[in-house]
RNA sequence: GGAGAGAUGGCCGAGUGGUCGAAGGCGCUCCCCUGCUAAGGGAGUAUAGGCUCAAAAAGCUUAUCGAGGGUUCGAAUCCCUCUCUCUCCGCCA
């Protein structure tokens, strides 16, 4: 969420910045609502002040045993007027809030301006893609030939975009998560965290998934509130004036699309001490995404799944440190690829390609030989105060005053896609797959995946 | 799932309709006193808004005692709903 003060004072400038992201700011609507809000708020507060003054007088008079009927008569009509004004103000503010919650973050000045992902800028490249002297297979063919990957059975169990792995491949998958977690906790100073995989709407609003990206989530309805939910949806599809005040009165839970949600929301509604910064958290969790709207994309294999695992890095930092922290955090994710000896490149996303909450994002793309291209395996973002403002996540600054924190997150890394990269980059002519050195300890000394391994 | 008890500022805790944003204590900050330490004295110490203002400062003002609604001229206090915590019972990994 953007600072509404900023919108009031520098509307044109902000609208121009947002346009570089492909977001058309609703100037007219915002202007009208803001004017209405100002009038209503002034008027409402005036009435409230009058009421308070009168009530004080009445209390005063009564405590002295004096007659208060005169003052009572004066405020007799205030009630209805006030109630109406309060209701109108509340509606207007809800409408403003609704707009505010839909506005993406402002791009940082260092972010390249662009129209789509082809305008992303390569920042650096690490490693050299291996030369193969046989025709390379993709990870599905490799896994299936080894008898360790069974996608048809996963489809039988759950449907498309789910996977079933067995034996040493399942173990390798587990090993990857362990290895990443160990690296980040032992070498990069993150605190390992176990988090809920189901979160409430408030948390998702805090990190920015709600209200705008509800379709991307798996929602778990609760019978208890089903009726209430239906009602509020019918009456209030867009949080428009006249509807209920709160957009999330339901207490449904949602499967986390990333552990960024629970990790960042740790500081929601909190004022943390200056000395506790930076807070660096990591968690290895499943992630669930409905992938609505991605039909036909990456349908083969493990690249795009409804359920996948990720080791997430979250940093909660002092505002002055956040861009330094972004570089560090990106480096932490890169370390994993370096240790695994997987070639990658780092891309600075352009204005149009960044996520909703980010001011600046680096994507890390790993080399996939069969696709003959680099594919996203991590995304590291600084959100500045965008999430913190939604979450009311603050720290007590040097002057002792509460101030919004900056939040950062990044995948370190997506486990499934790392597994894909290993299968493809470390495949051998005989169909076996070599296991990167750093993972062999986690695999009980095993140095390659071979057919019919249990 | 059933029964009961609770939720007040950074913390503890008082407050059952009237000038209460909230006594008292602890903690913290500043000042005074004291050779050091300890003890003592004084002052201060929530957050988010709005308006005035070029801005800052300042002033005025509103809201907030778990959340939402209601009663009332007036609610921390009364009523309703919900959430969470604790105790007991049941069930369960």
Short mmCIF file of C-alpha atoms (C1' of nucleotides) in Angstrom, two decimals:
data_model
loop_
_atom_site.label_atom_id
_atom_site.label_comp_id
_atom_site.label_asym_id
_atom_site.label_seq_id
_atom_site.Cartn_x
_atom_site.Cartn_y
_atom_site.Cartn_z
CA UNK A 1 0.00 0.00 0.00
CA UNK A 2 1.25 3.44 -0.85
CA UNK A 3 1.35 6.30 1.60
CA UNK A 4 -1.90 8.18 1.13
CA UNK A 5 -0.13 11.41 2.07
CA UNK A 6 2.09 10.92 -0.94
CA UNK A 7 -0.93 10.44 -3.17
CA UNK A 8 -2.49 13.62 -1.86
CA UNK A 9 0.59 15.74 -2.39
CA UNK A 10 2.28 14.24 -5.46
CA UNK A 11 -0.52 12.58 -7.35
CA UNK A 12 0.69 13.39 -10.88
CA UNK A 13 4.19 12.19 -10.25
CA UNK A 14 2.97 8.94 -8.73
CA UNK A 15 0.52 8.30 -11.52
CA UNK A 16 3.38 8.72 -14.00
CA UNK A 17 5.57 6.25 -12.09
CA UNK A 18 2.76 3.73 -11.90
CA UNK A 19 2.14 4.07 -15.61
CA UNK A 20 5.63 2.69 -16.25
CA UNK A 21 4.38 -0.47 -14.58
CA UNK A 22 1.36 -0.55 -16.84
CA UNK A 23 -0.97 0.59 -14.08
CA UNK A 24 -3.51 3.26 -14.91
CA UNK A 25 -4.23 5.21 -11.75
CA UNK A 26 -7.94 6.07 -11.41
CA UNK A 27 -7.33 9.81 -11.05
CA UNK A 28 -10.90 11.03 -11.39
CA UNK A 29 -12.35 8.48 -9.00
CA UNK A 30 -9.64 9.02 -6.44
CA UNK A 31 -9.93 12.81 -6.64
CA UNK A 32 -13.69 12.72 -6.17
CA UNK A 33 -13.53 10.30 -3.26
CA UNK A 34 -10.75 12.23 -1.60
CA UNK A 35 -12.70 15.50 -1.82
CA UNK A 36 -15.76 13.75 -0.44
CA UNK A 37 -13.72 12.23 2.35
CA UNK A 38 -12.34 15.59 3.38
CA UNK A 39 -15.77 17.18 3.57
CA UNK A 40 -17.36 14.28 5.39
CA UNK A 41 -14.53 13.88 7.83
CA UNK A 42 -14.47 17.54 8.77
CA UNK A 43 -18.22 17.61 9.15
CA UNK A 44 -18.36 14.37 11.14
CA UNK A 45 -15.64 15.44 13.50
CA UNK A 46 -17.35 18.76 14.04
CA UNK A 47 -20.52 16.95 15.08
CA UNK A 48 -18.57 14.61 17.31
CA UNK A 49 -16.85 17.53 18.98
CA UNK A 50 -20.20 19.18 19.64
CA UNK A 51 -21.64 16.00 21.05
CA UNK A 52 -18.65 15.46 23.29
CA UNK A 53 -18.81 19.01 24.60
CA UNK A 54 -22.51 18.72 25.33
CA UNK A 55 -22.13 15.37 27.06
CA UNK A 56 -19.40 16.82 29.21
CA UNK A 57 -21.68 19.68 30.20
CA UNK A 58 -24.47 17.30 31.07
CA UNK A 59 -22.19 15.20 33.18
CA UNK A 60 -20.89 18.29 34.86
CA UNK A 61 -24.35 19.63 35.61
CA UNK A 62 -25.63 16.33 36.91
CA UNK A 63 -22.71 15.84 39.21
CA UNK A 64 -23.53 19.20 40.77
CA UNK A 65 -27.17 18.24 40.97
CA UNK A 66 -28.18 20.89 38.46
CA UNK A 67 -30.85 20.57 35.83
CA UNK A 68 -29.58 19.48 32.42
CA UNK A 69 -32.74 19.39 30.33
CA UNK A 70 -31.75 22.52 28.43
CA UNK A 71 -28.54 21.01 27.11
CA UNK A 72 -30.27 17.71 26.48
CA UNK A 73 -32.73 19.45 24.20
CA UNK A 74 -29.90 21.09 22.30
CA UNK A 75 -28.31 17.81 21.32
CA UNK A 76 -31.54 15.95 20.78
CA UNK A 77 -31.27 16.05 17.00
CA UNK A 78 -27.53 15.56 16.84
CA UNK A 79 -27.73 11.79 17.03
CA UNK A 80 -29.34 10.99 13.70
CA UNK A 81 -27.29 13.56 11.86
CA UNK A 82 -24.09 12.21 13.35
CA UNK A 83 -24.94 8.60 12.70
CA UNK A 84 -25.62 9.37 9.06
CA UNK A 85 -22.41 11.34 8.66
CA UNK A 86 -20.39 8.59 10.30
CA UNK A 87 -21.87 5.97 8.02
CA UNK A 88 -21.16 8.03 4.92
CA UNK A 89 -17.62 8.72 6.02
CA UNK A 90 -17.03 5.06 6.68
CA UNK A 91 -18.29 4.14 3.21
CA UNK A 92 -16.11 6.73 1.56
CA UNK A 93 -13.05 5.63 3.47
CA UNK A 94 -13.74 2.00 2.61
CA UNK A 95 -13.95 2.93 -1.06
CA UNK A 96 -10.68 4.84 -0.82
CA UNK A 97 -9.07 1.96 1.01
CA UNK A 98 -10.28 -0.38 -1.69
CA UNK A 99 -8.53 1.69 -4.36
CA UNK A 100 -5.44 1.99 -2.23
CA UNK A 101 -5.19 -1.77 -1.75
CA UNK A 102 -5.20 -2.32 -5.52
CA UNK A 103 -2.35 0.06 -6.33
CA UNK A 104 1.01 -1.64 -6.92
CA UNK A 105 4.24 -0.42 -5.40
CA UNK A 106 6.34 2.31 -6.99
CA UNK A 107 9.42 1.19 -8.90
CA UNK A 108 12.80 2.23 -7.48
CA UNK A 109 14.75 4.74 -9.57
CA UNK A 110 17.32 2.07 -10.46
CA UNK A 111 14.70 -0.19 -12.07
CA UNK A 112 14.91 -0.27 -15.88
CA UNK A 113 11.79 1.02 -17.56
CA UNK A 114 10.20 -1.48 -19.88
CA UNK A 115 7.04 -2.83 -21.44
CA UNK A 116 7.43 -6.55 -20.84
CA UNK A 117 9.90 -9.21 -19.76
CA UNK A 118 12.06 -8.72 -22.83
CA UNK A 119 13.09 -5.37 -21.33
CA UNK A 120 14.60 -7.01 -18.24
CA UNK A 121 18.31 -6.32 -17.90
CA UNK A 122 20.90 -8.99 -17.34
CA UNK A 123 23.07 -8.00 -14.39
CA UNK A 124 25.54 -10.85 -14.26
CA UNK A 125 26.09 -14.42 -15.30
CA UNK A 126 27.75 -17.24 -13.39
CA UNK A 127 29.06 -20.59 -14.63
CA UNK A 128 29.33 -22.00 -18.11
CA UNK A 129 26.62 -24.25 -19.52
CA UNK A 130 28.03 -27.71 -20.00
CA UNK A 131 28.53 -29.09 -23.50
CA UNK A 132 26.76 -32.36 -24.11
CA UNK A 133 28.04 -34.95 -26.57
CA UNK A 134 24.72 -36.76 -26.63
CA UNK A 135 21.19 -35.54 -27.20
CA UNK A 136 19.93 -34.06 -23.96
CA UNK A 137 16.63 -35.16 -22.46
CA UNK A 138 14.29 -33.06 -20.41
CA UNK A 139 13.72 -33.79 -16.72
CA UNK A 140 10.49 -35.67 -17.31
CA UNK A 141 12.09 -38.14 -19.72
CA UNK A 142 15.04 -38.55 -17.40
CA UNK A 143 12.94 -39.11 -14.30
CA UNK A 144 10.53 -41.47 -15.99
CA UNK A 145 13.29 -43.49 -17.61
CA UNK A 146 14.82 -43.93 -14.16
CA UNK A 147 11.44 -45.09 -12.89
CA UNK A 148 11.54 -42.42 -10.17
CA UNK A 149 9.05 -39.89 -11.53
CA UNK A 150 5.42 -40.82 -12.13
CA UNK A 151 3.27 -37.94 -13.30
CA UNK A 152 0.30 -40.00 -14.59
CA UNK A 153 -0.22 -41.43 -11.12
CA UNK A 154 -0.08 -37.95 -9.60
CA UNK A 155 -2.73 -36.90 -12.08
CA UNK A 156 -4.85 -39.87 -11.02
CA UNK A 157 -4.52 -38.84 -7.38
CA UNK A 158 -5.09 -35.12 -7.73
CA UNK A 159 -5.22 -33.91 -11.31
CA UNK A 160 -2.89 -32.04 -13.58
CA UNK A 161 0.07 -30.06 -12.19
CA UNK A 162 0.85 -32.45 -9.36
CA UNK A 163 3.79 -34.79 -9.09
CA UNK A 164 4.81 -38.09 -7.59
CA UNK A 165 8.44 -38.96 -7.01
CA UNK A 166 9.84 -42.11 -5.49
CA UNK A 167 13.05 -43.59 -4.18
CA UNK A 168 16.29 -41.72 -4.57
CA UNK A 169 14.62 -38.93 -6.54
CA UNK A 170 12.22 -38.23 -3.67
CA UNK A 171 15.20 -38.32 -1.38
CA UNK A 172 17.14 -35.92 -3.58
CA UNK A 173 14.18 -33.56 -3.43
CA UNK A 174 14.23 -33.76 0.36
CA UNK A 175 18.01 -33.38 0.41
CA UNK A 176 17.78 -30.14 -1.56
CA UNK A 177 15.47 -28.54 0.97
CA UNK A 178 17.71 -29.63 3.85
CA UNK A 179 20.83 -28.39 2.11
CA UNK A 180 19.34 -24.98 1.36
CA UNK A 181 17.99 -24.57 4.86
CA UNK A 182 21.32 -25.57 6.42
CA UNK A 183 23.24 -23.18 4.21
CA UNK A 184 21.02 -20.21 5.04
CA UNK A 185 20.95 -20.87 8.76
CA UNK A 186 24.62 -21.79 9.20
CA UNK A 187 26.25 -19.45 6.71
CA UNK A 188 23.86 -16.59 6.09
CA UNK A 189 22.48 -15.95 9.56
CA UNK A 190 18.81 -16.73 9.00
CA UNK A 191 16.64 -18.16 11.74
CA UNK A 192 14.94 -21.39 10.77
CA UNK A 193 11.21 -21.04 11.19
CA UNK A 194 8.32 -23.47 11.16
CA UNK A 195 5.16 -21.75 9.99
CA UNK A 196 1.47 -22.44 9.36
CA UNK A 197 0.64 -23.52 5.83
CA UNK A 198 -2.88 -22.17 6.19
CA UNK A 199 -3.20 -18.46 6.83
CA UNK A 200 -6.05 -16.02 7.25
CA UNK A 201 -7.12 -13.27 4.89
CA UNK A 202 -5.56 -10.59 7.03
CA UNK A 203 -2.12 -12.09 6.54
CA UNK A 204 -2.60 -12.33 2.80
CA UNK A 205 -3.70 -8.75 2.68
CA UNK A 206 -0.58 -7.79 4.59
CA UNK A 207 1.78 -9.20 2.00
CA UNK A 208 -0.37 -8.08 -0.93
CA UNK A 209 -1.94 -11.27 -2.31
CA UNK A 210 -5.38 -10.04 -1.28
CA UNK A 211 -7.62 -8.54 -2.39
CA UNK A 212 -6.24 -8.41 -5.90
CA UNK A 213 -4.93 -11.91 -6.48
CA UNK A 214 -7.54 -14.04 -4.80
CA UNK A 215 -7.87 -16.23 -7.90
CA UNK A 216 -4.29 -17.41 -7.54
CA UNK A 217 -4.97 -18.90 -4.11
CA UNK A 218 -6.46 -22.10 -2.81
CA UNK A 219 -9.16 -21.13 -0.36
CA UNK A 220 -10.43 -23.37 2.41
CA UNK A 221 -14.01 -22.40 3.24
CA UNK A 222 -15.26 -22.86 6.78
CA UNK A 223 -18.74 -24.20 7.20
CA UNK A 224 -19.38 -22.02 10.20
CA UNK A 225 -19.21 -18.81 8.22
CA UNK A 226 -20.43 -20.01 4.86
CA UNK A 227 -23.70 -18.11 5.19
CA UNK A 228 -22.08 -14.87 6.24
CA UNK A 229 -19.66 -15.19 3.38
CA UNK A 230 -22.32 -15.66 0.76
CA UNK A 231 -24.21 -12.70 2.08
CA UNK A 232 -21.29 -10.33 2.04
CA UNK A 233 -20.33 -11.42 -1.45
CA UNK A 234 -23.79 -10.81 -2.83
CA UNK A 235 -24.12 -7.45 -1.23
CA UNK A 236 -20.62 -6.25 -1.72
CA UNK A 237 -18.69 -7.62 -4.64
CA UNK A 238 -16.23 -4.75 -4.78
CA UNK A 239 -16.24 -3.13 -1.37
CA UNK A 240 -18.19 -0.27 -2.88
CA UNK A 241 -20.06 2.27 -0.77
CA UNK A 242 -23.15 0.81 0.79
CA UNK A 243 -21.64 -2.57 1.50
CA UNK A 244 -20.14 -3.92 4.70
CA UNK A 245 -17.23 -1.97 6.08
CA UNK A 246 -14.64 -4.66 6.09
CA UNK A 247 -13.66 -6.59 3.00
CA UNK A 248 -12.57 -9.68 4.87
CA UNK A 249 -15.12 -10.51 7.44
CA UNK A 250 -14.90 -14.13 6.43
CA UNK A 251 -12.58 -16.27 8.50
CA UNK A 252 -11.70 -18.60 5.67
CA UNK A 253 -8.18 -19.90 5.55
CA UNK A 254 -5.94 -20.01 2.50
CA UNK A 255 -3.10 -22.35 1.59
CA UNK A 256 0.07 -20.31 1.47
CA UNK A 257 1.30 -19.51 -2.05
CA UNK A 258 4.74 -18.90 -0.52
CA UNK A 259 6.11 -18.89 3.01
CA UNK A 260 6.80 -15.20 2.49
CA UNK A 261 3.23 -14.75 3.74
CA UNK A 262 3.61 -16.27 7.21
CA UNK A 263 7.22 -15.14 7.59
CA UNK A 264 6.61 -11.47 6.80
CA UNK A 265 3.41 -11.41 8.82
CA UNK A 266 5.35 -12.38 11.92
CA UNK A 267 5.84 -8.65 12.45
CA UNK A 268 2.30 -7.64 11.53
CA UNK A 269 0.79 -5.32 14.16
CA UNK A 270 4.05 -5.11 16.00
CA UNK A 271 6.55 -2.43 16.94
CA UNK A 272 9.92 -4.12 17.17
CA UNK A 273 12.99 -2.79 18.93
CA UNK A 274 15.68 -1.11 16.84
CA UNK A 275 18.26 -3.56 18.23
CA UNK A 276 16.34 -6.55 16.92
CA UNK A 277 16.97 -5.51 13.32
CA UNK A 278 17.62 -6.98 10.88
CA UNK A 279 15.26 -9.90 11.36
CA UNK A 280 16.24 -12.68 8.98
CA UNK A 281 13.92 -15.65 8.69
CA UNK A 282 13.92 -18.73 6.52
CA UNK A 283 11.47 -21.57 6.15
CA UNK A 284 11.14 -24.66 4.01
CA UNK A 285 7.50 -25.10 3.14
CA UNK A 286 5.15 -26.34 0.50
CA UNK A 287 3.55 -23.64 -1.63
CA UNK A 288 0.15 -23.86 -3.24
CA UNK A 289 -0.94 -21.92 -6.29
CA UNK A 290 -4.04 -22.34 -8.34
CA UNK A 291 -2.18 -21.17 -11.47
CA UNK A 292 -5.38 -19.70 -12.79
CA UNK A 293 -4.73 -18.14 -16.15
CA UNK A 294 -1.62 -20.15 -16.91
CA UNK A 295 -3.39 -22.80 -18.95
CA UNK A 296 -1.15 -24.15 -21.66
CA UNK A 297 2.05 -22.76 -20.13
CA UNK A 298 4.67 -25.17 -18.86
CA UNK A 299 2.21 -28.02 -18.90
CA UNK A 300 4.94 -30.65 -19.09
CA UNK A 301 6.88 -31.58 -16.01
CA UNK A 302 7.64 -29.99 -12.68
CA UNK A 303 8.16 -26.39 -13.72
CA UNK A 304 4.69 -25.14 -12.87
CA UNK A 305 2.82 -27.07 -10.19
CA UNK A 306 -0.15 -26.49 -7.90
CA UNK A 307 2.01 -27.75 -5.05
CA UNK A 308 5.75 -27.22 -4.83
CA UNK A 309 8.38 -26.64 -2.20
CA UNK A 310 10.47 -23.63 -1.61
CA UNK A 311 13.02 -22.44 0.89
CA UNK A 312 12.14 -18.83 1.44
CA UNK A 313 14.29 -15.97 2.68
CA UNK A 314 12.65 -13.02 4.40
CA UNK A 315 14.41 -9.98 5.81
CA UNK A 316 12.78 -7.31 7.91
CA UNK A 317 15.12 -4.36 8.04
CA UNK A 318 15.75 -0.72 8.82
CA UNK A 319 14.62 1.43 5.86
CA UNK A 320 18.16 2.70 5.28
CA UNK A 321 19.44 -0.85 4.89
CA UNK A 322 16.92 -2.34 2.52
CA UNK A 323 18.76 -1.94 -0.78
CA UNK A 324 21.96 -3.27 0.70
CA UNK A 325 19.89 -6.14 2.09
CA UNK A 326 18.43 -6.85 -1.35
CA UNK A 327 21.90 -7.34 -2.79
CA UNK A 328 22.85 -9.60 0.10
CA UNK A 329 19.70 -11.64 -0.05
CA UNK A 330 20.07 -12.16 -3.78
CA UNK A 331 23.65 -13.27 -3.11
CA UNK A 332 22.38 -15.78 -0.53
CA UNK A 333 20.15 -17.37 -3.15
CA UNK A 334 22.99 -17.35 -5.69
CA UNK A 335 25.23 -19.17 -3.22
CA UNK A 336 22.98 -22.21 -3.45
CA UNK A 337 23.34 -22.40 -7.21
CA UNK A 338 27.08 -21.89 -6.98
CA UNK A 339 27.45 -24.69 -4.46
CA UNK A 340 25.37 -26.91 -6.72
CA UNK A 341 27.48 -25.84 -9.68
CA UNK A 342 24.45 -24.81 -11.71
CA UNK A 343 24.98 -22.00 -14.25
CA UNK A 344 22.68 -19.02 -13.85
CA UNK A 345 22.18 -15.39 -14.66
CA UNK A 346 20.71 -12.56 -12.60
CA UNK A 347 18.12 -10.32 -14.20
CA UNK A 348 16.98 -6.92 -12.99
CA UNK A 349 13.28 -6.91 -13.74
CA UNK A 350 11.94 -3.94 -15.65
CA UNK A 351 9.07 -1.81 -14.39
CA UNK A 352 6.43 -3.78 -16.26
CA UNK A 353 7.56 -7.23 -15.15
CA UNK A 354 7.81 -6.70 -11.39
CA UNK A 355 5.39 -8.13 -8.88
CA UNK A 356 2.69 -6.10 -7.17
CA UNK A 357 4.53 -5.40 -3.90
CA UNK A 358 8.07 -4.88 -5.16
CA UNK A 359 10.04 -1.69 -5.72
CA UNK A 360 12.91 -3.65 -7.17
CA UNK A 361 13.33 -7.30 -8.10
CA UNK A 362 16.15 -9.55 -9.21
CA UNK A 363 15.17 -12.80 -10.84
CA UNK A 364 17.72 -15.57 -10.81
CA UNK A 365 17.45 -17.82 -13.83
CA UNK A 366 19.06 -21.23 -13.98
CA UNK A 367 20.33 -22.85 -17.15
CA UNK A 368 18.13 -25.64 -18.50
CA UNK A 369 19.98 -27.42 -21.32
CA UNK A 370 16.98 -29.17 -22.81
CA UNK A 371 15.10 -25.87 -23.13
CA UNK A 372 18.38 -24.27 -24.17
CA UNK A 373 17.56 -21.26 -22.05
CA UNK A 374 17.65 -19.75 -18.58
CA UNK A 375 14.51 -20.25 -16.48
CA UNK A 376 13.42 -18.45 -13.34
CA UNK A 377 14.36 -20.28 -10.16
CA UNK A 378 14.32 -17.41 -7.67
CA UNK A 379 12.84 -13.98 -7.35
CA UNK A 380 14.27 -11.55 -4.81
CA UNK A 381 12.43 -8.34 -4.03
CA UNK A 382 12.59 -5.29 -1.87
CA UNK A 383 9.09 -4.16 -0.93
CA UNK A 384 10.26 -1.16 1.08
CA UNK A 385 7.34 -0.12 3.33
CA UNK A 386 4.61 -1.38 0.99
CA UNK A 387 3.87 -4.53 2.96
CA UNK A 388 4.83 -2.97 6.27
CA UNK A 389 2.18 -0.29 5.80
CA UNK A 390 -0.45 -2.92 5.12
CA UNK A 391 0.74 -4.96 8.07
CA UNK A 392 1.35 -2.02 10.41
CA UNK A 393 4.79 -3.50 10.98
CA UNK A 394 7.01 -0.95 12.63
CA UNK A 395 10.14 -0.43 14.67
CA UNK A 396 11.08 2.18 17.20
CA UNK A 397 13.57 4.39 15.41
CA UNK A 398 16.59 6.30 16.71
CA UNK A 399 14.28 9.04 18.00
CA UNK A 400 12.07 6.54 19.76
CA UNK A 401 9.24 7.05 17.30
CA UNK A 402 7.47 4.19 15.52
CA UNK A 403 8.42 3.96 11.87
CA UNK A 404 7.47 1.51 9.14
CA UNK A 405 9.92 -1.29 8.48
CA UNK A 406 11.13 -2.45 5.08
CA UNK A 407 10.51 -6.03 4.05
CA UNK A 408 12.36 -8.19 1.54
CA UNK A 409 11.80 -11.68 0.32
CA UNK A 410 13.38 -14.11 -2.05
CA UNK A 411 13.34 -17.74 -2.94
CA UNK A 412 16.46 -19.49 -1.88
CA UNK A 413 15.49 -21.53 -3.91
CA UNK A 414 12.43 -23.10 -5.47
CA UNK A 415 13.14 -26.75 -4.68
CA UNK A 416 11.24 -28.36 -7.54
CA UNK A 417 12.88 -26.20 -10.18
CA UNK A 418 16.28 -26.83 -8.63
CA UNK A 419 15.60 -30.53 -8.92
CA UNK A 420 14.71 -30.04 -12.57
CA UNK A 421 17.96 -28.15 -13.12
CA UNK A 422 20.00 -30.90 -11.50
CA UNK A 423 18.34 -33.64 -13.52
CA UNK A 424 18.96 -31.81 -16.75
CA UNK A 425 22.41 -30.36 -16.11
CA UNK A 426 23.86 -33.46 -14.48
CA UNK A 427 22.40 -36.08 -16.79
CA UNK A 428 24.74 -38.65 -18.26
CA UNK A 429 24.73 -40.46 -21.60
CA UNK A 430 23.66 -43.72 -19.91
CA UNK A 431 20.53 -42.11 -18.47
CA UNK A 432 21.90 -41.78 -14.95
CA UNK A 433 22.19 -38.46 -13.17
CA UNK A 434 25.23 -37.38 -11.15
CA UNK A 435 24.51 -35.94 -7.72
CA UNK A 436 26.25 -32.63 -6.92
CA UNK A 437 29.02 -33.08 -4.33
CA UNK A 438 27.37 -30.89 -1.69
CA UNK A 439 24.29 -33.11 -1.71
CA UNK A 440 26.01 -36.46 -1.43
CA UNK A 441 26.24 -36.32 2.36
CA UNK A 442 22.50 -35.74 2.44
CA UNK A 443 22.06 -38.77 0.19
CA UNK A 444 23.91 -41.20 2.39
CA UNK A 445 26.97 -40.99 0.14
CA UNK A 446 25.09 -41.74 -3.07
CA UNK A 447 26.78 -40.07 -6.07
CA UNK A 448 24.30 -40.81 -8.85
CA UNK A 449 20.68 -41.58 -9.57
CA UNK A 450 20.27 -44.81 -11.49
CA UNK A 451 17.39 -46.89 -12.74
CA UNK A 452 15.47 -49.00 -10.23
CA UNK A 453 17.01 -47.42 -7.15
CA UNK A 454 14.80 -47.64 -4.10
"C1'" G B 1 -17.45 -30.60 20.80
"C1'" G B 2 -19.43 -29.29 26.21
"C1'" A B 3 -18.95 -26.15 30.90
"C1'" G B 4 -16.72 -22.05 33.23
"C1'" A B 5 -13.23 -17.68 33.74
"C1'" G B 6 -10.88 -13.89 31.30
"C1'" A B 7 -8.85 -10.00 27.37
"C1'" U B 8 -7.32 -2.45 29.89
"C1'" G B 9 -0.98 1.47 27.82
"C1'" G B 10 6.15 -1.42 27.03
"C1'" C B 11 4.81 -4.67 31.52
"C1'" C B 12 1.78 -5.41 36.12
"C1'" G B 13 -2.81 -3.67 37.60
"C1'" A B 14 -7.29 -0.29 39.25
"C1'" G B 15 -11.54 1.27 37.11
"C1'" U B 16 -19.34 -1.35 36.62
"C1'" G B 17 -22.54 4.86 32.96
"C1'" G B 18 -20.36 11.31 33.30
"C1'" U B 19 -14.72 16.22 32.30
"C1'" C B 20 -11.27 8.61 31.53
"C1'" G B 21 -6.48 8.27 26.85
"C1'" A B 22 -7.57 5.92 31.41
"C1'" A B 23 -5.51 5.74 39.07
"C1'" G B 24 -1.31 3.30 41.17
"C1'" G B 25 3.12 0.54 40.48
"C1'" C B 26 7.26 -1.30 37.49
"C1'" G B 27 10.25 -0.13 33.47
"C1'" C B 28 12.30 3.75 30.39
"C1'" U B 29 14.05 9.14 29.33
"C1'" C B 30 15.63 13.84 31.17
"C1'" C B 31 16.82 16.97 35.40
"C1'" C B 32 18.19 17.71 40.70
"C1'" C B 33 20.65 15.80 44.96
"C1'" U B 34 24.61 12.60 46.56
"C1'" G B 35 32.63 11.54 46.84
"C1'" C B 36 31.48 6.27 43.88
"C1'" U B 37 27.56 2.74 44.29
"C1'" A B 38 22.90 2.30 46.52
"C1'" A B 39 18.88 5.21 48.04
"C1'" G B 40 16.01 9.83 47.33
"C1'" G B 41 13.34 14.17 44.85
"C1'" G B 42 11.10 16.42 40.32
"C1'" A B 43 9.32 16.25 35.26
"C1'" G B 44 8.09 13.36 31.16
"C1'" U B 45 6.70 8.69 28.83
"C1'" A B 46 0.51 5.26 23.60
"C1'" U B 47 -0.93 5.07 18.50
"C1'" A B 48 -3.34 6.48 14.02
"C1'" G B 49 -5.95 10.30 11.57
"C1'" G B 50 -8.25 15.20 10.20
"C1'" C B 51 -8.17 20.64 9.96
"C1'" U B 52 -5.35 25.40 10.10
"C1'" C B 53 -0.14 26.15 7.79
"C1'" A B 54 4.11 27.01 1.68
"C1'" A B 55 6.71 23.91 5.17
"C1'" A B 56 8.45 23.15 10.05
"C1'" A B 57 6.91 24.22 14.74
"C1'" A B 58 2.56 24.94 17.05
"C1'" G B 59 -2.57 24.98 17.83
"C1'" C B 60 -7.48 22.92 17.44
"C1'" U B 61 -9.90 18.36 16.85
"C1'" U B 62 -11.40 12.94 16.07
"C1'" A B 63 -10.79 7.85 16.92
"C1'" U B 64 -8.77 3.77 19.66
"C1'" C B 65 -9.48 -0.13 26.81
"C1'" G B 66 -9.49 -7.94 21.99
"C1'" A B 67 -12.93 -7.13 17.14
"C1'" G B 68 -17.69 -5.74 15.27
"C1'" G B 69 -22.63 -4.14 16.25
"C1'" G B 70 -26.44 -2.10 19.78
"C1'" U B 71 -28.62 0.92 24.07
"C1'" U B 72 -27.60 6.19 25.78
"C1'" C B 73 -27.04 13.22 25.47
"C1'" G B 74 -22.68 10.32 27.17
"C1'" A B 75 -19.78 3.42 27.26
"C1'" A B 76 -13.39 0.71 29.35
"C1'" U B 77 -18.04 0.16 32.29
"C1'" C B 78 -24.71 -2.15 30.17
"C1'" C B 79 -26.67 -5.68 25.95
"C1'" C B 80 -25.67 -8.91 21.44
"C1'" U B 81 -22.27 -11.49 18.02
"C1'" C B 82 -17.42 -13.03 17.00
"C1'" U B 83 -12.08 -13.93 17.94
"C1'" C B 84 -8.36 -15.27 21.16
"C1'" U B 85 -6.31 -16.96 26.06
"C1'" C B 86 -6.77 -19.94 30.56
"C1'" U B 87 -9.16 -24.13 33.60
"C1'" C B 88 -12.06 -28.68 33.59
"C1'" C B 89 -14.51 -32.68 30.63
"C1'" G B 90 -14.64 -35.31 25.88
"C1'" C B 91 -11.85 -36.56 21.44
"C1'" C B 92 -7.24 -36.87 19.06
"C1'" A B 93 -1.27 -37.13 16.43
#
